[in-house]
C-alpha positions as a Markdown table, in Angstrom:
| # | Residue | x | y | z |
|---|---|---|---|---|
| 1 | Gly | 141.1 | 3.8 | -249.2 |
| 2 | Ile | 144.0 | 1.5 | -248.8 |
| 3 | Ser | 143.2 | -1.7 | -247.0 |
| 4 | Trp | 146.0 | -2.8 | -244.6 |
| 5 | Gly | 146.3 | -6.5 | -244.3 |
| 6 | Phe | 144.7 | -8.2 | -247.2 |
| 7 | Pro | 141.2 | -7.6 | -248.7 |
| 8 | Ser | 139.0 | -10.3 | -247.4 |
| 9 | Pro | 137.7 | -11.5 | -250.8 |
| 10 | Tyr | 140.9 | -13.2 | -251.8 |
| 11 | Leu | 143.2 | -14.3 | -249.0 |
| 12 | Gly | 141.3 | -13.8 | -245.8 |
| 13 | Gln | 143.1 | -15.0 | -242.7 |
| 14 | Glu | 140.1 | -17.2 | -241.9 |
| 15 | Lys | 140.7 | -19.3 | -245.1 |
| 16 | Met | 144.4 | -19.8 | -244.4 |
| 17 | Gly | 146.2 | -23.1 | -244.6 |
| 18 | Ser | 146.2 | -25.7 | -247.4 |
| 19 | Gly | 143.7 | -23.6 | -249.5 |
| 20 | Val | 146.3 | -20.9 | -250.1 |
| 21 | Ser | 148.9 | -21.4 | -252.8 |
| 22 | Phe | 151.4 | -19.5 | -254.8 |
| 23 | Gly | 149.1 | -20.1 | -257.8 |
| 24 | Lys | 146.5 | -18.0 | -256.0 |
| 25 | Leu | 149.0 | -15.4 | -255.1 |
| 26 | Ala | 150.2 | -15.2 | -258.7 |
| 27 | Gly | 146.6 | -14.6 | -259.7 |
| 28 | Leu | 146.3 | -11.4 | -257.7 |
| 29 | Ser | 146.2 | -8.1 | -259.5 |
| 30 | Glu | 149.4 | -6.0 | -259.7 |
| 31 | Thr | 147.7 | -3.5 | -257.3 |
| 32 | Glu | 147.0 | -6.1 | -254.7 |
| 33 | Leu | 150.5 | -7.5 | -254.8 |
| 34 | Lys | 152.0 | -4.0 | -254.8 |
| 35 | Gln | 149.9 | -3.1 | -251.7 |
| 36 | Ser | 151.3 | -5.9 | -249.7 |
| 37 | Phe | 154.8 | -5.3 | -250.9 |
| 38 | Glu | 154.6 | -1.6 | -249.9 |
| 39 | Lys | 153.3 | -2.5 | -246.5 |
| 40 | Trp | 156.6 | -4.3 | -245.8 |
| 41 | Asp | 158.6 | -1.7 | -247.6 |
| 42 | Ser | 157.8 | 0.7 | -244.8 |
| 43 | Asp | 160.9 | 2.9 | -245.3 |
| 44 | Lys | 159.9 | 3.4 | -248.9 |
| 45 | Ser | 163.3 | 2.3 | -250.2 |
| 46 | Gly | 161.7 | 0.3 | -253.0 |
| 47 | Thr | 163.2 | -3.0 | -251.6 |
| 48 | Ile | 162.6 | -5.4 | -248.7 |
| 49 | Asp | 165.1 | -7.7 | -247.0 |
| 50 | Glu | 164.9 | -11.3 | -248.3 |
| 51 | Thr | 164.3 | -12.6 | -244.8 |
| 52 | Glu | 161.2 | -10.4 | -244.6 |
| 53 | Leu | 159.6 | -12.7 | -247.2 |
| 54 | Gly | 159.0 | -14.9 | -244.1 |
| 55 | Pro | 156.5 | -12.8 | -242.3 |
| 56 | Met | 155.1 | -11.5 | -245.6 |
| 57 | Leu | 154.3 | -15.1 | -246.8 |
| 58 | Glu | 152.9 | -15.8 | -243.4 |
| 59 | Asp | 150.6 | -12.9 | -243.8 |
| 60 | Phe | 149.4 | -14.4 | -247.1 |
| 61 | Gly | 148.7 | -17.8 | -245.3 |
| 62 | Leu | 151.5 | -19.5 | -247.3 |
| 63 | Leu | 153.6 | -20.3 | -244.2 |
| 64 | Thr | 151.9 | -22.4 | -241.7 |
| 65 | Gly | 152.9 | -25.0 | -239.1 |
| 66 | Thr | 155.7 | -24.8 | -236.5 |
| 67 | Glu | 158.7 | -22.6 | -236.8 |
| 68 | Ser | 160.9 | -25.5 | -238.0 |
| 69 | Glu | 158.3 | -26.4 | -240.6 |
| 70 | Met | 158.2 | -22.8 | -241.8 |
| 71 | Ala | 162.1 | -22.8 | -241.9 |
| 72 | Ser | 162.1 | -25.9 | -244.0 |
| 73 | Arg | 159.6 | -24.4 | -246.5 |
| 74 | Met | 161.6 | -21.1 | -246.6 |
| 75 | Glu | 164.9 | -23.1 | -247.1 |
| 76 | Asp | 163.4 | -24.8 | -250.1 |
| 77 | Leu | 162.2 | -21.4 | -251.5 |
| 78 | Phe | 165.6 | -19.8 | -250.8 |
| 79 | Lys | 167.4 | -22.6 | -252.6 |
| 80 | Thr | 165.2 | -23.2 | -255.5 |
| 81 | Val | 163.3 | -20.0 | -256.2 |
| 82 | Leu | 165.2 | -17.0 | -254.8 |
| 83 | Pro | 168.4 | -17.4 | -256.8 |
| 84 | Asp | 166.3 | -17.0 | -260.0 |
| 85 | Ala | 164.3 | -14.2 | -258.6 |
| 86 | Asp | 167.0 | -12.0 | -256.9 |
| 87 | Thr | 168.4 | -11.1 | -260.3 |
| 88 | Asn | 171.2 | -8.8 | -259.0 |
| 89 | Gly | 172.0 | -11.0 | -256.0 |
| 90 | Asp | 172.0 | -8.1 | -253.5 |
| 91 | Gly | 170.1 | -9.8 | -250.7 |
| 92 | Lys | 167.2 | -7.4 | -251.3 |
| 93 | Ile | 164.0 | -7.8 | -253.2 |
| 94 | Asp | 162.4 | -5.1 | -255.2 |
| 95 | Phe | 158.8 | -5.3 | -256.4 |
| 96 | Lys | 159.8 | -6.6 | -259.9 |
| 97 | Glu | 161.9 | -9.4 | -258.2 |
| 98 | Phe | 159.0 | -10.1 | -255.8 |
| 99 | Lys | 156.6 | -10.6 | -258.7 |
| 100 | Leu | 159.2 | -12.9 | -260.3 |
| 101 | Phe | 159.6 | -14.8 | -257.0 |
| 102 | Val | 155.8 | -15.4 | -256.9 |
| 103 | Lys | 155.7 | -16.5 | -260.5 |
| 104 | Ile | 158.6 | -18.9 | -260.3 |
| 105 | Ala | 157.2 | -20.4 | -257.0 |
| 106 | Ala | 153.8 | -20.8 | -258.6 |
| 107 | Glu | 155.3 | -22.6 | -261.6 |
| 108 | Lys | 157.3 | -24.8 | -259.3 |
| 109 | Glu | 154.2 | -25.6 | -257.3 |
| 110 | Lys | 152.3 | -26.5 | -260.5 |
| 111 | Asn | 155.2 | -28.8 | -261.7 |
| 112 | Lys | 155.7 | -30.5 | -258.4 |
| 113 | Gly | 156.5 | -34.2 | -259.0 |
| 114 | Lys | 157.5 | -33.6 | -262.6 |
| 115 | Thr | 161.2 | -34.1 | -262.8 |
| 116 | Lys | 163.3 | -31.8 | -264.9 |
| 117 | Pro | 167.1 | -32.0 | -265.5 |
| 118 | Ala | 168.9 | -29.6 | -263.2 |
| 119 | Ala | 170.1 | -26.5 | -265.1 |
| 120 | Lys | 173.8 | -25.9 | -264.9 |
| 121 | Gly | 175.2 | -22.4 | -264.6 |
| 122 | Arg | 176.8 | -21.1 | -267.7 |
| 123 | Asp | 180.2 | -20.8 | -266.0 |
| 124 | Ser | 180.0 | -24.2 | -264.2 |
| 125 | Lys | 182.0 | -25.9 | -267.0 |
| 126 | Ala | 184.9 | -23.6 | -266.4 |
| 127 | Leu | 184.9 | -24.4 | -262.7 |
| 128 | Ser | 186.5 | -27.4 | -261.3 |
| 129 | Asp | 184.3 | -29.9 | -259.4 |
| 130 | Asp | 185.7 | -28.8 | -256.0 |
| 131 | Thr | 185.1 | -25.2 | -256.6 |
| 132 | Glu | 181.6 | -26.0 | -257.8 |
| 133 | Arg | 180.9 | -28.2 | -254.7 |
| 134 | Leu | 182.2 | -25.5 | -252.3 |
| 135 | Arg | 180.2 | -22.8 | -254.0 |
| 136 | Lys | 177.1 | -25.0 | -253.7 |
| 137 | Glu | 177.7 | -25.8 | -250.0 |
| 138 | Thr | 178.2 | -22.1 | -249.2 |
| 139 | Ala | 175.0 | -21.1 | -251.0 |
| 140 | Glu | 173.1 | -23.9 | -249.2 |
| 141 | Lys | 174.5 | -22.9 | -245.8 |
| 142 | Lys | 173.5 | -19.3 | -246.5 |
| 143 | Ala | 170.0 | -20.3 | -247.6 |
| 144 | Lys | 169.5 | -22.4 | -244.5 |
| 145 | Glu | 170.6 | -19.5 | -242.2 |
| 146 | Lys | 168.4 | -17.0 | -244.1 |
| 147 | Ala | 165.5 | -19.5 | -243.9 |
| 148 | Glu | 165.8 | -19.8 | -240.2 |
| 149 | Gln | 165.8 | -16.1 | -239.7 |
| 150 | Ala | 162.8 | -15.8 | -242.1 |
| 151 | Ala | 160.9 | -18.5 | -240.1 |
| 152 | Lys | 161.7 | -16.8 | -236.8 |
| 153 | Leu | 160.3 | -13.5 | -238.1 |
| 154 | Ala | 157.2 | -15.4 | -239.5 |
| 155 | Gln | 156.7 | -17.0 | -236.1 |
| 156 | Gln | 157.0 | -13.7 | -234.3 |
| 157 | Asn | 154.6 | -12.2 | -236.8 |
| 158 | Lys | 152.1 | -14.9 | -236.2 |
| 159 | Glu | 152.2 | -14.5 | -232.4 |
| 160 | Met | 151.9 | -10.7 | -232.7 |
| 161 | Lys | 148.8 | -11.0 | -234.9 |
| 162 | Gln | 147.3 | -13.5 | -232.4 |
| 163 | Arg | 147.9 | -11.0 | -229.5 |
| 164 | Leu | 146.3 | -8.2 | -231.6 |
| 165 | Ala | 143.4 | -10.4 | -232.5 |
| 166 | Glu | 142.8 | -11.3 | -228.8 |
| 167 | Ala | 142.9 | -7.6 | -227.8 |
| 168 | Lys | 140.6 | -6.7 | -230.6 |
| 169 | Lys | 138.1 | -9.5 | -229.6 |
| 170 | Gln | 138.0 | -8.2 | -226.0 |
| 171 | Gly | 137.5 | -4.6 | -227.1 |
| 172 | Arg | 135.0 | -5.3 | -229.9 |
| 173 | Asp | 131.6 | -3.9 | -229.1 |
| 174 | Ser | 130.3 | -3.1 | -232.5 |
| 175 | Lys | 130.6 | -4.7 | -235.9 |
| 176 | Val | 131.4 | -1.5 | -237.7 |
| 177 | Leu | 134.8 | 0.0 | -237.1 |
| 178 | Ser | 134.7 | 3.7 | -236.4 |
| 179 | Lys | 137.2 | 6.0 | -238.0 |
| 180 | Glu | 139.3 | 6.1 | -234.8 |
| 181 | Gln | 139.3 | 2.3 | -234.6 |
| 182 | Glu | 140.3 | 2.0 | -238.2 |
| 183 | Gln | 143.2 | 4.4 | -237.7 |
| 184 | Glu | 144.2 | 2.5 | -234.6 |
| 185 | Arg | 144.1 | -0.8 | -236.5 |
| 186 | Lys | 146.3 | 0.8 | -239.3 |
| 187 | Ala | 148.7 | 2.1 | -236.6 |
| 188 | Lys | 148.9 | -1.4 | -235.0 |
| 189 | Glu | 149.6 | -2.9 | -238.4 |
| 190 | Glu | 152.4 | -0.4 | -239.0 |
| 191 | Glu | 153.8 | -1.2 | -235.5 |
| 192 | Arg | 153.8 | -4.9 | -236.3 |
| 193 | Val | 155.8 | -4.4 | -239.5 |
| 194 | Ala | 158.2 | -2.0 | -237.7 |
| 195 | Ala | 158.7 | -4.6 | -234.9 |
| 196 | Met | 159.5 | -7.3 | -237.5 |
| 197 | Lys | 162.0 | -5.1 | -239.2 |
| 198 | Lys | 163.6 | -4.4 | -235.8 |
| 199 | His | 163.8 | -8.1 | -235.0 |
| 200 | Asn | 165.4 | -8.7 | -238.4 |
| 201 | Gln | 168.0 | -6.0 | -237.8 |
| 202 | Asp | 168.7 | -7.3 | -234.3 |
| 203 | Met | 169.3 | -10.8 | -235.6 |
| 204 | Lys | 171.6 | -9.5 | -238.3 |
| 205 | Asn | 173.6 | -7.5 | -235.8 |
| 206 | His | 173.8 | -10.4 | -233.4 |
| 207 | Ala | 175.1 | -12.7 | -236.2 |
| 208 | Lys | 177.6 | -10.0 | -237.3 |
| 209 | Asn | 178.9 | -9.6 | -233.8 |
| 210 | Leu | 179.3 | -13.3 | -233.3 |
| 211 | Lys | 181.2 | -13.6 | -236.6 |
| 212 | Glu | 183.5 | -10.7 | -235.7 |
| 213 | Gly | 184.1 | -12.3 | -232.3 |
| 214 | Val | 185.1 | -15.6 | -233.9 |
| 215 | Glu | 187.4 | -13.8 | -236.4 |
| 216 | Ala | 189.0 | -11.8 | -233.6 |
| 217 | Gln | 190.0 | -15.0 | -231.8 |
| 218 | Val | 191.7 | -16.5 | -234.9 |
């Protein structure tokens, strides 16, 4: 049946850290990638929120370290990879865009250190320097905010998994999971994803309320 979490042969949580790379992720089968994408697409809308890439990559072992280190890593991905992967720029990622995200990130990882002239947007020539600079600043600010949200979710995801692992350790009396235990594990996994989605929505609502509050004062 479907394995929730990740099948141990390839990206087991015990081998997390420096050994896990986007290259490894890009080498997974379509089914394996689809499985993890669908776990986060719990409402079956066919898309996930961009900030949910945070806990998703943390699940894969690609986000490690402190929350600020994870934010810095996500900011880099949101600035250099996401604009090319989110082809319609709607702030949501469908499976096709997710695969593209992984592919671009893996190529970027492989070419690290090799400098390449920055590609200019087709319409940048028509824009004045000021407009271009403002656009870039806005995009960077947005990327930073999204990265911080994604890292916060990744951190909460990590802590929740640790708590679940502790509870599991205390309650483990046999090596083989019974059908009930397996169902319980799957339910806990679904709860974790649902909790992350709720955190994400709460953060967005909070940011929206703050923004509206500021605008109301102007």
